[in-house]
Short mmCIF file of C-alpha atoms in Angstrom, two decimals:
data_model
loop_
_atom_site.label_atom_id
_atom_site.label_comp_id
_atom_site.label_asym_id
_atom_site.label_seq_id
_atom_site.Cartn_x
_atom_site.Cartn_y
_atom_site.Cartn_z
CA UNK A 122 112.49 107.30 71.98
CA UNK A 123 112.11 106.77 75.52
CA UNK A 124 114.02 108.04 77.33
CA UNK A 125 114.43 105.07 79.52
CA UNK A 126 114.68 101.64 76.44
CA UNK A 127 116.63 103.64 73.63
CA UNK A 128 115.20 101.36 71.64
CA UNK A 129 111.30 101.90 72.38
CA UNK A 130 109.07 104.92 69.94
CA UNK A 131 106.41 106.43 70.45
CA UNK A 132 104.73 108.01 67.47
CA UNK A 133 101.61 109.84 69.04
CA UNK A 134 98.90 110.27 65.72
CA UNK A 135 95.94 112.07 66.43
CA UNK A 136 94.85 110.33 69.66
CA UNK A 137 96.16 107.19 69.50
CA UNK A 138 99.02 106.41 69.90
CA UNK A 139 102.03 103.85 68.18
CA UNK A 140 104.33 101.57 70.25
CA UNK A 141 107.80 100.50 68.63
CA UNK A 142 110.38 98.07 70.27
CA UNK A 143 113.36 96.88 68.10
CA UNK A 144 115.93 94.27 68.80
CA UNK A 145 118.22 94.03 66.74
CA UNK A 146 117.10 93.52 63.55
CA UNK A 147 113.42 91.23 65.13
CA UNK A 148 110.96 94.26 65.96
CA UNK A 149 107.52 93.67 67.30
CA UNK A 150 105.00 97.38 67.37
CA UNK A 151 101.46 97.78 67.90
CA UNK A 152 98.38 101.02 69.08
CA UNK A 153 95.27 101.53 70.34
CA UNK A 154 94.91 102.09 66.23
CA UNK A 155 94.21 99.14 63.56
CA UNK A 156 93.95 101.59 60.95
CA UNK A 157 97.91 103.26 62.31
CA UNK A 158 99.51 99.86 62.58
CA UNK A 159 98.58 98.34 59.23
CA UNK A 160 99.43 102.11 58.05
CA UNK A 161 102.51 102.14 59.68
CA UNK A 162 103.25 98.04 58.44
CA UNK A 163 102.89 98.76 54.90
CA UNK A 164 104.83 102.65 55.22
CA UNK A 165 107.97 99.83 56.84
CA UNK A 166 106.94 97.50 53.67
CA UNK A 167 107.72 100.28 51.35
CA UNK A 168 111.11 101.25 52.72
CA UNK A 169 112.94 98.03 53.59
CA UNK A 170 112.83 95.18 52.44
CA UNK A 171 110.93 93.00 55.69
CA UNK A 172 108.58 89.71 56.45
CA UNK A 173 105.29 90.45 58.27
CA UNK A 174 104.58 87.36 60.35
CA UNK A 175 100.82 88.90 61.51
CA UNK A 176 99.92 88.91 64.69
CA UNK A 177 103.06 88.63 67.36
CA UNK A 178 101.92 85.18 69.28
CA UNK A 179 106.44 84.77 69.47
CA UNK A 180 108.92 86.80 70.81
CA UNK A 181 112.42 86.05 71.67
CA UNK A 182 111.46 82.55 73.59
CA UNK A 183 108.49 84.92 74.99
CA UNK A 184 105.15 83.08 73.46
CA UNK A 185 102.14 85.67 73.49
CA UNK A 186 98.61 85.04 73.73
CA UNK A 187 96.15 87.61 73.31
CA UNK A 188 92.90 87.79 73.66
CA UNK A 189 89.65 90.69 73.92
CA UNK A 190 90.22 89.84 78.00
CA UNK A 191 94.52 90.29 78.70
CA UNK A 192 97.55 88.63 77.25
CA UNK A 193 99.37 85.63 78.57
CA UNK A 194 103.28 85.93 78.64
CA UNK A 195 104.49 82.94 79.25
CA UNK A 196 108.32 80.12 77.68
CA UNK A 197 106.21 77.32 78.80
CA UNK A 198 108.26 75.97 75.11
CA UNK A 199 111.46 76.93 76.90
CA UNK A 200 110.77 75.84 80.05
CA UNK A 201 109.86 72.44 79.51
CA UNK A 202 112.87 72.43 76.68
CA UNK A 203 115.72 73.55 79.43
CA UNK A 204 114.46 70.55 81.68
CA UNK A 205 114.94 67.96 78.84
CA UNK A 206 118.21 69.55 78.00
CA UNK A 207 119.18 69.29 81.67
CA UNK A 208 118.18 65.64 82.08
CA UNK A 209 115.59 66.91 84.43
CA UNK A 210 111.91 65.67 83.02
CA UNK A 211 111.93 62.76 84.40
CA UNK A 212 112.36 64.48 87.99
CA UNK A 213 110.19 64.73 91.34
CA UNK A 214 108.74 67.80 91.14
CA UNK A 215 108.66 70.15 94.08
CA UNK A 216 105.86 72.14 95.65
CA UNK A 217 108.40 75.73 95.90
CA UNK A 218 111.99 76.59 94.02
CA UNK A 219 113.28 76.61 97.32
CA UNK A 220 112.61 75.11 100.88
CA UNK A 221 112.11 77.73 103.97
CA UNK A 222 115.13 75.81 105.38
CA UNK A 223 117.44 76.34 103.12
CA UNK A 224 120.61 78.31 104.08
CA UNK A 225 123.82 78.37 101.48
CA UNK A 226 126.81 79.28 102.04
CA UNK A 227 130.08 79.04 99.99
CA UNK A 228 130.18 75.98 102.12
CA UNK A 229 134.69 75.44 101.47
CA UNK A 230 134.21 71.63 102.33
CA UNK A 231 131.57 70.54 100.28
CA UNK A 232 132.96 68.72 95.95
CA UNK A 233 133.09 70.10 94.01
CA UNK A 234 130.78 70.62 90.85
CA UNK A 235 131.12 71.87 87.05
CA UNK A 236 130.98 74.93 86.59
CA UNK A 237 130.34 75.45 83.27
CA UNK A 238 127.50 72.91 83.59
CA UNK A 239 126.33 75.07 86.30
CA UNK A 240 126.64 78.33 84.95
CA UNK A 241 125.17 76.97 82.04
CA UNK A 242 121.52 76.09 84.00
CA UNK A 243 122.41 79.08 85.79
CA UNK A 244 122.24 81.25 82.84
CA UNK A 245 118.78 79.26 81.34
CA UNK A 246 116.92 80.02 84.67
CA UNK A 247 118.28 83.40 84.61
CA UNK A 248 116.68 84.21 80.89
CA UNK A 249 113.33 82.48 82.57
CA UNK A 250 112.47 84.81 84.82
CA UNK A 251 111.75 87.15 82.29
CA UNK A 252 108.80 86.05 82.82
CA UNK A 253 108.74 83.85 85.89
CA UNK A 254 108.69 86.04 89.61
CA UNK A 255 108.21 83.13 91.31
CA UNK A 256 111.55 81.85 90.72
CA UNK A 257 113.81 84.80 90.64
CA UNK A 258 114.74 84.78 94.58
CA UNK A 259 116.33 81.22 93.72
CA UNK A 260 117.76 81.79 90.74
CA UNK A 261 119.26 84.68 92.44
CA UNK A 262 120.18 83.65 95.73
CA UNK A 263 123.17 80.48 94.17
CA UNK A 264 124.19 82.24 90.91
CA UNK A 265 125.68 84.63 93.32
CA UNK A 266 128.42 80.37 93.43
CA UNK A 267 128.90 80.81 89.93
CA UNK A 268 132.72 80.80 90.25
CA UNK A 269 132.58 78.15 92.98
CA UNK A 270 130.35 76.11 93.08
CA UNK A 271 129.71 72.91 95.47
CA UNK A 272 127.73 69.51 95.34
CA UNK A 273 125.24 71.31 97.64
CA UNK A 274 124.43 74.39 95.47
CA UNK A 275 124.23 72.00 92.13
CA UNK A 276 120.62 70.71 94.60
CA UNK A 277 119.84 74.71 95.19
CA UNK A 278 119.52 74.75 91.54
CA UNK A 279 117.59 71.56 90.85
CA UNK A 280 114.98 72.47 93.75
CA UNK A 281 114.82 75.10 91.13
CA UNK A 282 114.10 72.52 87.80
CA UNK A 283 111.97 70.66 89.69
CA UNK A 284 110.00 73.06 90.29
CA UNK A 285 109.83 73.85 86.79
CA UNK A 286 108.86 70.16 86.35
CA UNK A 287 105.85 71.20 88.60
CA UNK A 288 105.07 74.42 87.17
CA UNK A 289 106.14 74.50 82.83
CA UNK A 290 102.92 76.23 81.97
CA UNK A 291 102.92 79.37 84.53
CA UNK A 292 102.53 82.70 83.05
CA UNK A 293 102.22 86.96 83.20
CA UNK A 294 98.48 88.00 82.60
CA UNK A 295 97.63 91.52 81.12
CA UNK A 296 94.05 92.43 81.77
CA UNK A 297 92.97 94.53 79.04
CA UNK A 298 90.64 95.73 81.71
CA UNK A 299 93.37 96.60 84.38
CA UNK A 300 93.86 100.60 85.42
CA UNK A 301 96.47 103.20 84.65
CA UNK A 302 97.91 103.70 88.37
CA UNK A 303 101.66 103.11 89.26
CA UNK A 304 102.89 101.16 93.23
CA UNK A 305 105.43 100.16 94.13
CA UNK A 306 106.34 97.63 96.92
CA UNK A 307 109.67 97.24 99.41
CA UNK A 308 110.78 94.41 101.40
CA UNK A 309 114.53 93.02 102.84
CA UNK A 310 115.75 90.09 104.10
CA UNK A 311 118.35 91.68 106.81
CA UNK A 312 121.59 90.21 106.72
CA UNK A 313 120.67 87.60 104.93
CA UNK A 314 123.58 86.15 103.36
CA UNK A 315 125.27 83.19 105.89
CA UNK A 316 128.74 84.73 103.82
CA UNK A 317 128.90 89.00 104.37
CA UNK A 318 125.88 89.67 106.48
CA UNK A 319 124.36 91.13 103.26
CA UNK A 320 120.32 92.46 103.34
CA UNK A 321 119.12 90.85 99.84
CA UNK A 322 116.55 93.87 98.51
CA UNK A 323 112.98 92.85 96.61
CA UNK A 324 110.96 95.66 95.13
CA UNK A 325 108.08 94.90 92.09
CA UNK A 326 106.24 97.19 90.17
CA UNK A 327 102.04 97.21 89.73
CA UNK A 328 100.30 99.13 86.40
CA UNK A 329 96.75 98.64 88.48
CA UNK A 330 96.17 94.42 88.82
CA UNK A 331 99.70 93.93 85.85
CA UNK A 332 102.67 93.35 87.09
CA UNK A 333 106.08 95.22 85.51
CA UNK A 334 109.10 94.97 87.09
CA UNK A 335 110.91 93.46 89.93
CA UNK A 336 114.69 92.60 91.31
CA UNK A 337 115.50 90.45 93.63
CA UNK A 338 119.61 91.73 94.43
CA UNK A 339 121.69 91.57 97.66
CA UNK A 340 122.19 94.46 98.64
CA UNK A 341 125.80 97.01 97.74
CA UNK A 342 126.94 97.56 101.79
CA UNK A 343 125.43 95.91 104.87
CA UNK A 344 122.84 97.32 107.34
CA UNK A 345 123.45 97.44 110.46
CA UNK A 346 119.25 96.96 111.23
CA UNK A 347 115.76 96.28 109.67
CA UNK A 348 115.64 99.09 108.85
CA UNK A 349 118.60 100.31 107.34
CA UNK A 350 117.55 97.52 104.92
CA UNK A 351 114.78 98.11 104.21
CA UNK A 352 114.82 101.75 104.16
CA UNK A 353 117.68 101.06 101.10
CA UNK A 354 115.55 98.57 99.73
CA UNK A 355 112.79 101.48 99.48
CA UNK A 356 115.28 103.59 97.95
CA UNK A 357 116.47 100.54 95.36
CA UNK A 358 113.11 100.76 93.56
CA UNK A 359 112.22 104.13 92.28
CA UNK A 360 114.77 103.60 89.65
CA UNK A 361 113.29 100.81 87.48
CA UNK A 362 110.39 104.39 86.84
CA UNK A 363 110.88 105.79 83.84
CA UNK A 364 107.66 107.57 83.84
CA UNK A 365 105.35 110.23 85.81
CA UNK A 366 102.24 109.34 87.07
CA UNK A 367 101.96 112.03 90.18
CA UNK A 368 102.27 110.92 93.92
CA UNK A 369 103.46 106.89 93.12
CA UNK A 370 102.29 104.78 97.06
CA UNK A 371 105.55 102.65 98.12
CA UNK A 372 104.65 100.26 100.25
CA UNK A 373 107.32 99.05 102.59
CA UNK A 374 106.75 96.59 105.61
CA UNK A 375 108.90 98.83 107.82
CA UNK A 376 107.34 101.84 110.07
CA UNK A 377 110.32 102.25 111.16
CA UNK A 378 112.19 103.41 107.58
CA UNK A 379 109.15 105.29 107.21
CA UNK A 380 109.92 107.97 109.60
CA UNK A 381 113.37 107.11 108.98
CA UNK A 382 112.32 108.52 104.81
CA UNK A 383 109.93 111.26 106.80
CA UNK A 384 111.22 112.86 109.77
CA UNK A 385 114.74 115.03 109.15
CA UNK A 386 115.54 114.23 113.07
CA UNK A 387 115.97 110.91 112.82
CA UNK A 388 118.57 111.87 109.93
CA UNK A 389 121.24 111.79 112.74
CA UNK A 390 120.64 108.05 113.05
CA UNK A 391 121.46 107.89 110.30
CA UNK A 392 124.43 109.03 109.21
CA UNK A 393 126.17 105.64 108.56
CA UNK A 394 123.19 105.66 105.49
CA UNK A 395 124.97 105.72 102.29
CA UNK A 396 123.91 109.14 100.79
CA UNK A 397 122.98 108.58 97.81
CA UNK A 398 119.67 106.15 99.54
CA UNK A 399 118.72 109.51 101.32
CA UNK A 400 116.86 110.97 98.29
CA UNK A 401 114.34 108.48 98.83
CA UNK A 402 114.34 111.33 101.08
CA UNK A 403 114.07 113.77 98.70
CA UNK A 404 111.58 112.19 96.52
CA UNK A 405 109.16 112.13 99.71
CA UNK A 406 109.13 115.17 100.51
CA UNK A 407 108.96 116.09 96.96
CA UNK A 408 105.77 114.58 97.40
CA UNK A 409 107.26 112.16 93.69
CA UNK A 410 105.84 108.68 96.30
CA UNK A 411 104.03 108.39 99.33
CA UNK A 412 105.06 106.08 101.65
CA UNK A 413 102.50 103.94 102.99
CA UNK A 414 103.07 101.05 105.85
CA UNK A 415 101.69 97.44 104.32
CA UNK A 416 101.08 94.22 107.19
CA UNK A 417 103.37 91.45 106.28
CA UNK A 418 100.32 89.07 104.54
CA UNK A 419 100.28 91.30 102.32
CA UNK A 420 104.17 92.66 100.81
CA UNK A 421 103.84 91.39 97.66
CA UNK A 422 108.04 91.52 97.50
CA UNK A 423 108.65 89.51 100.23
CA UNK A 424 109.16 86.40 97.09
CA UNK A 425 111.42 88.29 96.40
CA UNK A 426 113.84 88.70 99.57
CA UNK A 427 113.50 84.54 101.08
CA UNK A 428 112.34 81.09 100.52
CA UNK A 429 108.58 80.98 101.73
CA UNK A 430 106.81 77.72 103.07
CA UNK A 431 104.68 76.97 100.35
CA UNK A 432 100.97 78.53 101.23
CA UNK A 433 101.99 81.88 102.07
CA UNK A 434 104.57 81.56 98.35
CA UNK A 435 101.22 80.26 96.24
CA UNK A 436 99.09 83.09 97.56
CA UNK A 437 101.63 85.24 96.28
CA UNK A 438 102.42 83.85 92.73
CA UNK A 439 98.54 84.17 92.51
CA UNK A 440 96.44 86.61 93.77
CA UNK A 441 98.74 89.03 93.54
CA UNK A 442 100.53 88.54 90.19
CA UNK A 443 98.25 86.71 88.56
CA UNK A 444 101.03 84.00 87.34
CA UNK A 445 98.23 81.50 86.27
CA UNK A 446 98.42 79.33 83.42
CA UNK A 447 96.65 80.57 80.23
CA UNK A 448 93.71 82.98 79.77
CA UNK A 449 90.88 81.57 81.49
CA UNK A 450 90.18 83.59 85.14
CA UNK A 451 88.38 80.71 86.48
CA UNK A 452 92.66 79.90 86.77
CA UNK A 453 93.66 82.42 89.21
CA UNK A 454 90.42 81.01 91.91
CA UNK A 455 91.16 77.46 90.37
CA UNK A 456 94.96 77.24 90.40
CA UNK A 457 95.44 77.55 94.25
CA UNK A 458 93.01 73.89 94.42
CA UNK A 459 95.01 72.73 91.92
CA UNK A 460 98.25 73.14 94.05
CA UNK A 461 96.57 71.56 96.82
CA UNK A 462 95.84 68.38 94.69
CA UNK A 463 99.12 68.22 93.41
CA UNK A 464 100.92 68.69 96.75
CA UNK A 465 98.83 65.23 97.68
CA UNK A 466 99.63 63.49 94.72
CA UNK A 467 102.57 63.98 96.25
CA UNK A 468 103.05 63.07 99.45
CA UNK A 469 101.01 60.61 98.47
#
């Protein structure tokens, strides 16, 4: 049984591994040996009344395309369905999910909109983030205003839908040749929330070249400096790790945050930071992680903390996350050219 996910089961047999994932009455399984997978399928069919659907192609709204070079996971059908549901199928496409000039707040003087419809739009978009990390920040930011949505909030949500109209086929590419090396990236937008001045943490983890986990969430406490915000964001990254990989590189942009974690002398200057976040220093001292500085332009978690201009957004989305159309490797290089061509066409 999995140490984090209790519906995940693993079986090791003669050097081969079988993985079984259960969701209510649906089961997906796979393994490193065809013989082991076939044996498990036959045994399950004898013990239970069940239907074998063959190679995994569709599961809970996720579309899966498997090939010798890797696996492509996307939600193209679901994307088109929600565009139609919320009458955004004929809307003008946008090249990014949120403008860099967007600064949402409570907008108490703004015109109120249908709360049920707004919450429905947010819920549909949140499910789509399972394969679309490129909309994670924008959706989570808009989700903060579900209690009392205004026209400005709905316009921001509609912008996300217009971006989906431009990129309905995007999904995550998992290469079969990717190496098993875990890396974490952590970033924070200091005091980004206009209401309570709390910072937004952005984290992501890559197994080899494959993105396996990501998050964008507002920090629970107000950070008094950029260093505090980066340090708290870095600490939150570790909570997602459920497997031992030895000394895990955690790439952080702020050199000050790295210094706080590495240097006990600076502890007196950070007593205002909640004690639960100082476990980052503890894991560093134990050798579980290695805090590494990363330049701003190479900070992958930047996309989860604030809106980015088109060039930086596409570079992170395509080259870093392998968020591409289809499973053809040529598309990884060709996506940027396609996006620029599409942008020019929109402006003409």
